[in-house]
Amino acid sequence: MAFVITSPCIKERAADCMDVCPVDCISLGADQYYIDSDICIDCGACESACPVEAIYHEDEVPEGEIEYIQKAKSFFEMCD
Ligand code: SF4
């Protein structure tokens, strides 16, 4: 399980999440930040820090944002 960054990040990209992540598992992609689910330790710090409430636990992603779970997985697969 991991946290997931959803659509509000695309316009904001505030980067507050990167500043608070204790394991440095957040990376900037072409249009938004992404969390590497293989490294995330589920601490929740990024969720609280995000100014646009773009970050959810994987189990709590709103229905209209579900695609962002796969979008993050695809991003890190491309990086491998
Ligand atoms: Fe990093 Fe914690 Fe957010 Fe996971 S939940 S991305 S470990 S700040």
mmCIF file of C-alpha atoms and ligand atoms in Angstrom:
data_model
loop_
_atom_site.group_PDB
_atom_site.id
_atom_site.type_symbol
_atom_site.label_atom_id
_atom_site.label_comp_id
_atom_site.label_asym_id
_atom_site.label_seq_id
_atom_site.Cartn_x
_atom_site.Cartn_y
_atom_site.Cartn_z
ATOM 1 C CA MET A 1 0.000 0.000 0.000
ATOM 2 C CA ALA A 2 1.064 3.567 -0.565
ATOM 3 C CA PHE A 3 -0.137 7.099 -0.918
ATOM 4 C CA VAL A 4 -1.134 8.440 -4.345
ATOM 5 C CA ILE A 5 -0.985 11.949 -5.826
ATOM 6 C CA THR A 6 -4.064 12.896 -7.846
ATOM 7 C CA SER A 7 -5.214 15.555 -10.322
ATOM 8 C CA PRO A 8 -5.065 18.740 -8.187
ATOM 9 C CA CYS A 9 -1.265 18.371 -8.302
ATOM 10 C CA ILE A 10 -1.220 19.011 -12.038
ATOM 11 C CA LYS A 11 -2.019 22.722 -11.669
ATOM 12 C CA GLU A 12 -0.256 23.242 -8.345
ATOM 13 C CA ARG A 13 2.964 21.209 -8.133
ATOM 14 C CA ALA A 14 3.750 22.865 -4.808
ATOM 15 C CA ALA A 15 6.444 20.306 -3.876
ATOM 16 C CA ASP A 16 5.618 20.527 -0.161
ATOM 17 C CA CYS A 17 5.249 16.738 -0.244
ATOM 18 C CA MET A 18 8.836 16.265 -1.362
ATOM 19 C CA ASP A 19 10.079 18.420 1.507
ATOM 20 C CA VAL A 20 8.401 16.267 4.159
ATOM 21 C CA CYS A 21 8.839 12.737 2.765
ATOM 22 C CA PRO A 22 11.265 10.867 5.065
ATOM 23 C CA VAL A 23 12.258 8.312 2.435
ATOM 24 C CA ASP A 24 12.577 10.574 -0.655
ATOM 25 C CA CYS A 25 10.130 8.540 -2.713
ATOM 26 C CA ILE A 26 8.430 11.472 -4.491
ATOM 27 C CA SER A 27 9.572 12.460 -7.991
ATOM 28 C CA LEU A 28 8.541 15.188 -10.424
ATOM 29 C CA GLY A 29 7.156 13.952 -13.731
ATOM 30 C CA ALA A 30 6.193 15.943 -16.805
ATOM 31 C CA ASP A 31 2.919 17.216 -15.344
ATOM 32 C CA GLN A 32 2.759 16.264 -11.660
ATOM 33 C CA TYR A 33 4.589 14.710 -8.723
ATOM 34 C CA TYR A 34 4.472 10.948 -8.206
ATOM 35 C CA ILE A 35 4.926 8.660 -5.198
ATOM 36 C CA ASP A 36 6.910 5.451 -5.670
ATOM 37 C CA SER A 37 4.680 2.811 -4.067
ATOM 38 C CA ASP A 38 7.609 0.408 -3.700
ATOM 39 C CA ILE A 39 9.388 2.831 -1.357
ATOM 40 C CA CYS A 40 6.544 4.724 0.406
ATOM 41 C CA ILE A 41 6.265 3.736 4.072
ATOM 42 C CA ASP A 42 2.689 5.021 4.495
ATOM 43 C CA CYS A 43 3.619 7.678 7.040
ATOM 44 C CA GLY A 44 1.019 10.159 5.755
ATOM 45 C CA ALA A 45 3.243 13.237 6.085
ATOM 46 C CA CYS A 46 2.746 14.221 2.458
ATOM 47 C CA GLU A 47 -1.035 14.033 2.729
ATOM 48 C CA SER A 48 -1.026 16.619 5.513
ATOM 49 C CA ALA A 49 1.509 18.855 3.736
ATOM 50 C CA CYS A 50 -0.227 19.075 0.356
ATOM 51 C CA PRO A 51 -1.879 22.524 0.021
ATOM 52 C CA VAL A 52 -4.424 21.310 -2.547
ATOM 53 C CA GLU A 53 -5.392 17.998 -0.908
ATOM 54 C CA ALA A 54 -4.170 16.012 -3.901
ATOM 55 C CA ILE A 55 -2.773 13.109 -1.860
ATOM 56 C CA TYR A 56 -4.754 10.105 -0.658
ATOM 57 C CA HIS A 57 -4.016 6.704 0.725
ATOM 58 C CA GLU A 58 -4.362 4.150 -2.055
ATOM 59 C CA ASP A 59 -7.466 2.720 -0.364
ATOM 60 C CA GLU A 60 -9.142 6.128 -0.157
ATOM 61 C CA VAL A 61 -8.574 7.605 -3.620
ATOM 62 C CA PRO A 62 -11.857 9.189 -4.843
ATOM 63 C CA GLU A 63 -13.601 7.279 -7.614
ATOM 64 C CA GLY A 64 -12.862 9.883 -10.280
ATOM 65 C CA GLU A 65 -9.152 9.816 -9.443
ATOM 66 C CA ILE A 66 -8.554 6.056 -9.492
ATOM 67 C CA GLU A 67 -6.566 6.300 -12.738
ATOM 68 C CA TYR A 68 -3.804 8.105 -10.817
ATOM 69 C CA ILE A 69 -2.868 4.867 -9.042
ATOM 70 C CA GLN A 70 -1.931 3.277 -12.356
ATOM 71 C CA LYS A 71 -0.449 6.529 -13.686
ATOM 72 C CA ALA A 72 2.091 6.491 -10.848
ATOM 73 C CA LYS A 73 2.914 2.825 -11.364
ATOM 74 C CA SER A 74 3.474 3.453 -15.086
ATOM 75 C CA PHE A 75 5.694 6.458 -14.338
ATOM 76 C CA PHE A 76 8.068 4.441 -12.179
ATOM 77 C CA GLU A 77 8.044 1.475 -14.586
ATOM 78 C CA MET A 78 9.269 3.868 -17.268
ATOM 79 C CA CYS A 79 12.035 5.029 -14.926
ATOM 80 C CA ASP A 80 13.298 1.471 -14.285
HETATM 81 FE FE1 SF4 B 1 6.654 9.788 1.620
HETATM 82 FE FE2 SF4 B 1 5.219 9.251 3.803
HETATM 83 FE FE3 SF4 B 1 4.032 10.348 1.680
HETATM 84 FE FE4 SF4 B 1 4.832 7.831 1.556
HETATM 85 S S1 SF4 B 1 3.212 8.653 2.891
HETATM 86 S S2 SF4 B 1 5.152 9.412 0.001
HETATM 87 S S3 SF4 B 1 6.700 7.895 2.822
HETATM 88 S S4 SF4 B 1 5.632 11.301 2.962
#
